[in-house]
Amino acid sequence: MGSLERSKKKTQVWKKAVIHFSLCFVMGFFTGFAPAGKASLFSNFETTPSTTSKSQIPPHPSENSTYTPNSLADKALVSSQVQAPSPSKSQEAEPENRSLSETEEEVTPRGLVIVVTPVMTKDRYKNVLLRRMANTLRLVPPPLLWIVVEKHSEADVNSSSTMLRKTGLMYRRIVFKENFTSLEAELDHQRNLALRHIEHHKLSGIVHFAGLNNIYDLDFFDEIRDIEVFGTWPMALLSANRKRVIVEGPVCESSQVLGWHLRKINNETETKPPVHISSFAFNSSILWDPERWGRPSSVEGTKQDSIKYVKQVVLEDDTKLKGLPAQDCSKVMLWRLNFPTRTRFST
C-alpha cells in the first residue's frame, strides 16, 4: 500500500508540471502573434526617466477631431502644439541675416593707439602726473599701448614699475642712463628711444606724443584712430600764472589743412609754421616702410634722429595731413597746462 500511494503522488506531481508547462507554452506562443504597436498591460508602470510611454502622450489633435486633456500637463502640451505654428523660411532667414550683420559690426577691429610719454628727470611731480595720465588712458577703449620713457633710477625703478603694473594697461617701460644738461635734448632723446623701439618691433598703429601735463577729451583718441598717414588738431595752451588761453593749431577747410596759426584770446592771429610735438600724430609704418607713403627708403640721420625726421615729413607733406575733428578743426580736444617755471620744468 505504501508503494502504491507513493507512485500516485509522483504521478500527480508530473501531471501538474506538464499542465503548467503546456499553459506557459500556449501563452507564449499566442503572445508572439500579438501586434507590436499595442501597449502592454504593464505599460502604465514604466518609470524610466529618459523615455515616455505612448499611453502618457495625448494624440495630436487634427482639424476634424477634438481632444479633451485630462491633466494640466496634457493641456500645456496641447496648447503648445496648437499655438506654435512652424515658422516660414523667410521668418527663419531674417533673424539669421540680422545676427550676421550685428556680428560683422561688432567684429570690426579698432586701430591701435601708441601713446609715448617721456618723463622728465627733474620733475618733482612726475609720479603724480604719471598716475593722472594712467587714469586717463584707462578710460580709453582698447587697443592702446602706453610707452613710458624715463631715466634709470634705483629709487624710482620699483615705484614706477609697480604703478604701471597696477594700471591694467598694456605698457612698455624704456629706461636710459645718459645725462643731459638741456631739457630739450633729453626729451628728444626719450622720443627717439620710443620711435626706435616702435620701428624695431614694427608696432603698427597711430603714434601720439603725450606729455604728462596734457589734458584730454576722451573723444580725442577715437578721432586719431581714423588717421591714415598724418593728423593734426588744435591745442589749447593754459598757463598757471597767466590769465589767458592760447589756441594753437591748423587752419582747415573740412579736414584739409590750409595753414597754421596761433589764435589768441583777443582774436589776434599770428602765423607759426612749426607744429607742437603733441598736436600731431602719424602712422607708425612711416618709420620702417616710408616707400609706402611716397618717402625715400634711406635718409641720412633718420636712425639717429627719428623725431627730427617725423617733424620734417609732417611739415613738408601738407597734402597727407588730416585735420581733426574732420568738420573744420574747430573743436579743442587737447589742453596743455604749463606750471610756473620755479616749481617744475615745462615741456
XYZ file of C-alpha atoms in Angstrom:
347
model
C 0.000 0.000 0.000
C 2.762 2.370 0.817
C 4.406 1.911 -2.566
C 1.106 2.494 -4.442
C 0.455 5.778 -2.599
C 3.958 6.999 -3.361
C 3.602 6.193 -7.076
C 0.248 8.034 -7.196
C 1.784 11.139 -5.613
C 4.661 11.133 -8.123
C 2.159 10.794 -10.989
C 0.146 13.785 -9.730
C 3.288 15.927 -9.441
C 4.288 15.114 -13.045
C 0.769 15.855 -14.285
C 0.815 19.289 -12.604
C 4.228 20.075 -14.085
C 3.128 19.057 -17.595
C -0.074 21.116 -17.352
C 1.907 24.124 -16.081
C 4.429 23.840 -18.882
C 1.684 23.473 -21.519
C -0.140 26.565 -20.310
C 3.081 28.642 -20.360
C 3.923 27.405 -23.850
C 0.482 28.262 -25.228
C 0.562 31.739 -23.637
C 3.996 32.480 -25.062
C 3.034 31.148 -28.488
C -0.035 33.375 -28.865
C 1.724 36.384 -27.324
C 4.263 36.256 -30.155
C 1.469 36.853 -32.711
C 0.180 39.964 -30.902
C 0.787 43.380 -32.752
C 3.936 45.188 -31.567
C 2.268 48.680 -31.598
C -0.247 47.892 -28.878
C 0.580 48.850 -25.337
C 1.086 46.012 -22.956
C -0.688 45.595 -19.659
C 2.401 46.786 -17.856
C 2.996 49.980 -19.900
C 1.476 52.201 -17.215
C 4.137 51.068 -14.749
C 7.211 52.198 -16.772
C 9.289 54.692 -14.765
C 12.350 55.169 -16.965
C 13.137 58.960 -16.863
C 14.729 59.105 -20.341
C 11.683 57.698 -22.245
C 7.928 58.243 -22.105
C 5.329 55.547 -22.884
C 2.841 56.130 -25.657
C -0.054 55.913 -23.270
C 1.199 59.093 -21.491
C 1.252 61.249 -24.677
C -2.122 62.567 -25.828
C -2.918 62.193 -29.505
C -2.213 65.168 -31.765
C -5.491 66.996 -32.420
C -6.418 67.101 -36.085
C -8.598 69.659 -37.821
C -11.653 67.377 -37.753
C -11.273 65.902 -34.297
C -11.219 67.201 -30.772
C -9.259 66.100 -27.760
C -10.101 66.818 -24.133
C -6.985 66.854 -21.942
C -7.328 65.219 -18.575
C -4.467 66.946 -16.770
C -2.607 70.256 -16.628
C 0.360 68.687 -18.390
C -1.871 67.495 -21.240
C -3.418 70.985 -21.538
C 0.024 72.619 -21.738
C 1.147 70.133 -24.379
C -1.976 70.655 -26.497
C -1.720 74.461 -26.304
C 1.947 74.352 -27.373
C 1.058 72.119 -30.312
C -1.873 74.272 -31.441
C -0.475 77.799 -30.790
C 3.099 77.334 -32.089
C 2.905 77.157 -35.887
C 6.088 76.333 -37.739
C 7.958 79.477 -38.897
C 8.219 80.149 -42.586
C 11.526 80.199 -44.430
C 11.502 83.990 -44.717
C 10.947 84.336 -40.953
C 13.863 81.992 -40.287
C 16.163 83.841 -42.710
C 15.524 87.328 -41.252
C 16.947 86.616 -37.753
C 19.935 84.859 -39.307
C 20.713 87.821 -41.571
C 20.200 90.248 -38.693
C 22.536 88.276 -36.415
C 25.193 88.121 -39.134
C 25.101 91.886 -39.707
C 25.297 92.554 -35.954
C 28.265 90.193 -35.669
C 30.088 91.931 -38.525
C 29.623 95.308 -36.852
C 30.885 94.008 -33.515
C 33.905 92.274 -35.023
C 35.188 95.436 -36.784
C 38.560 95.991 -35.048
C 39.762 99.341 -33.742
C 43.164 100.668 -34.723
C 45.989 100.564 -32.187
C 46.876 103.855 -30.495
C 50.518 104.101 -29.367
C 50.925 106.786 -26.687
C 54.527 107.859 -25.986
C 55.133 109.680 -22.694
C 58.618 110.977 -21.821
C 59.168 111.505 -18.088
C 61.486 114.389 -17.193
C 64.166 113.570 -14.672
C 63.957 116.814 -12.661
C 60.167 116.980 -12.481
C 59.276 116.574 -8.811
C 55.598 115.985 -9.645
C 56.291 113.251 -12.177
C 54.812 110.413 -10.100
C 51.567 112.307 -9.525
C 51.266 113.350 -13.175
C 52.159 109.852 -14.359
C 49.340 108.405 -12.256
C 46.927 111.042 -13.583
C 47.854 110.151 -17.163
C 47.363 106.459 -16.361
C 43.854 107.143 -15.022
C 43.010 108.977 -18.253
C 44.307 106.211 -20.508
C 42.391 103.567 -18.547
C 39.175 105.169 -19.819
C 40.208 104.788 -23.470
C 38.791 101.719 -25.268
C 41.472 99.189 -26.263
C 43.691 98.507 -28.072
C 46.119 101.046 -26.635
C 49.844 100.742 -25.947
C 51.486 103.130 -23.493
C 55.250 103.596 -23.890
C 56.824 105.340 -20.895
C 60.440 106.550 -21.250
C 62.411 107.698 -18.210
C 65.923 107.784 -16.812
C 67.066 104.758 -14.853
C 66.989 105.396 -11.125
C 67.333 102.903 -8.301
C 64.913 104.909 -6.172
C 62.172 105.140 -8.821
C 62.509 101.785 -10.575
C 60.321 99.875 -8.127
C 57.692 102.590 -7.684
C 57.285 103.243 -11.427
C 57.124 99.569 -12.373
C 54.644 98.773 -9.607
C 52.419 101.701 -10.550
C 52.423 100.742 -14.253
C 51.560 97.112 -13.476
C 48.607 98.155 -11.335
C 47.076 100.309 -14.092
C 45.932 97.267 -16.073
C 47.126 98.961 -19.265
C 49.270 97.392 -21.960
C 52.554 99.258 -21.481
C 56.277 99.170 -22.192
C 58.794 100.941 -19.998
C 62.062 102.123 -21.581
C 64.923 103.443 -19.442
C 68.188 105.194 -20.304
C 71.344 106.112 -18.378
C 72.669 109.115 -20.312
C 72.916 112.531 -18.620
C 71.765 115.735 -20.328
C 72.211 119.380 -19.464
C 69.496 120.552 -21.852
C 65.857 119.736 -21.247
C 65.002 119.685 -24.969
C 67.917 117.350 -25.694
C 66.715 114.925 -23.006
C 63.134 114.962 -24.304
C 64.244 114.390 -27.912
C 66.444 111.507 -26.772
C 63.485 109.901 -24.975
C 61.242 110.273 -28.025
C 63.919 108.807 -30.271
C 64.235 105.788 -27.981
C 60.497 105.205 -28.207
C 60.488 105.561 -32.006
C 63.396 103.134 -32.357
C 61.517 100.638 -30.201
C 58.418 101.012 -32.394
C 60.495 100.661 -35.558
C 62.468 97.655 -34.289
C 59.344 95.706 -33.290
C 57.258 97.056 -36.222
C 54.413 98.100 -33.935
C 51.617 99.071 -36.299
C 49.393 101.875 -35.072
C 48.938 105.634 -34.696
C 51.731 107.267 -32.658
C 50.966 110.235 -30.394
C 53.383 112.025 -28.039
C 51.537 112.725 -24.786
C 53.247 114.985 -22.281
C 52.481 114.495 -18.612
C 50.879 117.948 -18.443
C 48.387 117.200 -21.240
C 44.642 117.051 -20.507
C 42.406 115.114 -22.921
C 38.841 114.854 -24.099
C 38.213 111.108 -24.481
C 36.802 111.681 -27.975
C 40.327 112.631 -28.992
C 41.501 109.008 -29.033
C 38.551 107.904 -31.171
C 39.375 110.636 -33.683
C 43.055 109.782 -34.119
C 42.278 106.117 -34.833
C 40.984 107.254 -38.245
C 44.317 108.807 -39.295
C 45.777 107.221 -42.419
C 49.192 108.946 -42.634
C 49.359 112.182 -40.589
C 46.827 114.022 -38.475
C 46.780 117.318 -36.614
C 44.359 119.237 -34.382
C 44.043 122.444 -32.347
C 45.535 122.549 -28.870
C 44.765 124.994 -26.068
C 47.740 126.296 -24.088
C 46.999 127.142 -20.456
C 49.389 128.819 -18.005
C 49.005 128.562 -14.262
C 50.471 132.014 -13.628
C 48.746 133.803 -16.549
C 45.074 134.545 -17.051
C 44.926 133.812 -20.758
C 44.430 130.948 -23.163
C 46.222 130.480 -26.482
C 44.806 128.118 -29.085
C 47.403 126.769 -31.472
C 46.558 124.577 -34.438
C 45.814 124.154 -38.124
C 43.616 126.234 -40.379
C 41.245 123.785 -42.095
C 38.596 123.572 -44.743
C 36.680 120.444 -43.855
C 39.555 118.037 -42.998
C 42.072 119.626 -45.403
C 44.844 121.625 -43.707
C 45.396 125.034 -45.341
C 47.904 126.523 -42.905
C 48.869 127.158 -39.283
C 48.202 129.924 -36.838
C 48.113 130.988 -33.204
C 44.727 132.292 -32.138
C 44.891 134.485 -29.060
C 42.016 135.456 -26.814
C 41.860 138.967 -28.300
C 41.388 137.439 -31.802
C 44.882 138.433 -32.921
C 46.325 135.904 -35.325
C 49.990 135.046 -35.617
C 51.398 132.668 -38.225
C 53.546 129.895 -36.727
C 54.565 127.092 -39.103
C 56.290 124.806 -36.537
C 53.941 122.184 -35.097
C 53.956 121.323 -31.393
C 55.005 117.750 -30.649
C 51.636 116.932 -29.010
C 49.486 118.461 -31.764
C 50.076 115.806 -34.413
C 50.050 112.014 -34.802
C 51.262 109.703 -37.548
C 51.078 106.154 -38.854
C 53.972 104.189 -37.356
C 54.688 102.406 -40.650
C 56.354 105.616 -41.900
C 59.341 104.585 -39.743
C 60.070 101.194 -41.351
C 58.138 101.398 -44.629
C 58.473 105.006 -45.879
C 58.169 103.994 -49.542
C 54.578 103.010 -48.870
C 53.840 106.685 -48.215
C 55.979 108.075 -51.038
C 59.117 108.768 -48.990
C 62.693 107.661 -49.841
C 63.723 104.432 -48.134
C 67.136 105.708 -46.955
C 67.572 109.180 -45.499
C 70.738 110.232 -43.688
C 70.258 110.718 -39.967
C 66.872 109.001 -39.812
C 68.010 106.254 -37.442
C 69.868 108.660 -35.156
C 67.190 111.369 -35.013
C 63.800 109.834 -35.786
C 61.820 112.630 -34.173
C 63.507 115.226 -36.405
C 62.661 113.107 -39.444
C 58.997 112.819 -38.411
C 58.670 116.584 -37.842
C 60.262 117.259 -41.214
C 57.915 114.886 -43.016
C 54.853 116.404 -41.317
C 55.765 119.961 -42.318
C 56.799 119.084 -45.865
C 53.813 116.954 -46.867
C 50.730 119.022 -46.052
C 48.634 117.129 -48.609
C 48.616 113.997 -46.435
C 47.763 115.860 -43.245
C 44.254 115.264 -41.959
C 42.681 117.922 -39.780
C 40.798 116.702 -36.718
C 37.933 116.809 -35.978
C 37.021 116.223 -39.604
C 34.410 119.025 -39.810
C 36.577 122.160 -39.576
C 39.263 121.515 -36.916
C 37.498 123.920 -34.569
C 36.853 121.643 -31.594
C 39.557 121.637 -28.919
C 40.110 118.142 -27.513
C 43.594 118.624 -26.009
C 44.753 121.111 -23.386
C 48.358 121.648 -22.293
C 48.866 123.089 -18.822
C 52.125 124.921 -18.091
C 53.109 125.153 -14.448
C 55.249 128.027 -13.141
C 58.916 127.504 -14.025
C 60.037 127.860 -10.416
C 58.150 124.702 -9.407
C 58.679 122.478 -12.416
C 60.022 122.395 -15.929
C 57.594 122.927 -18.790
C 57.531 120.617 -21.832
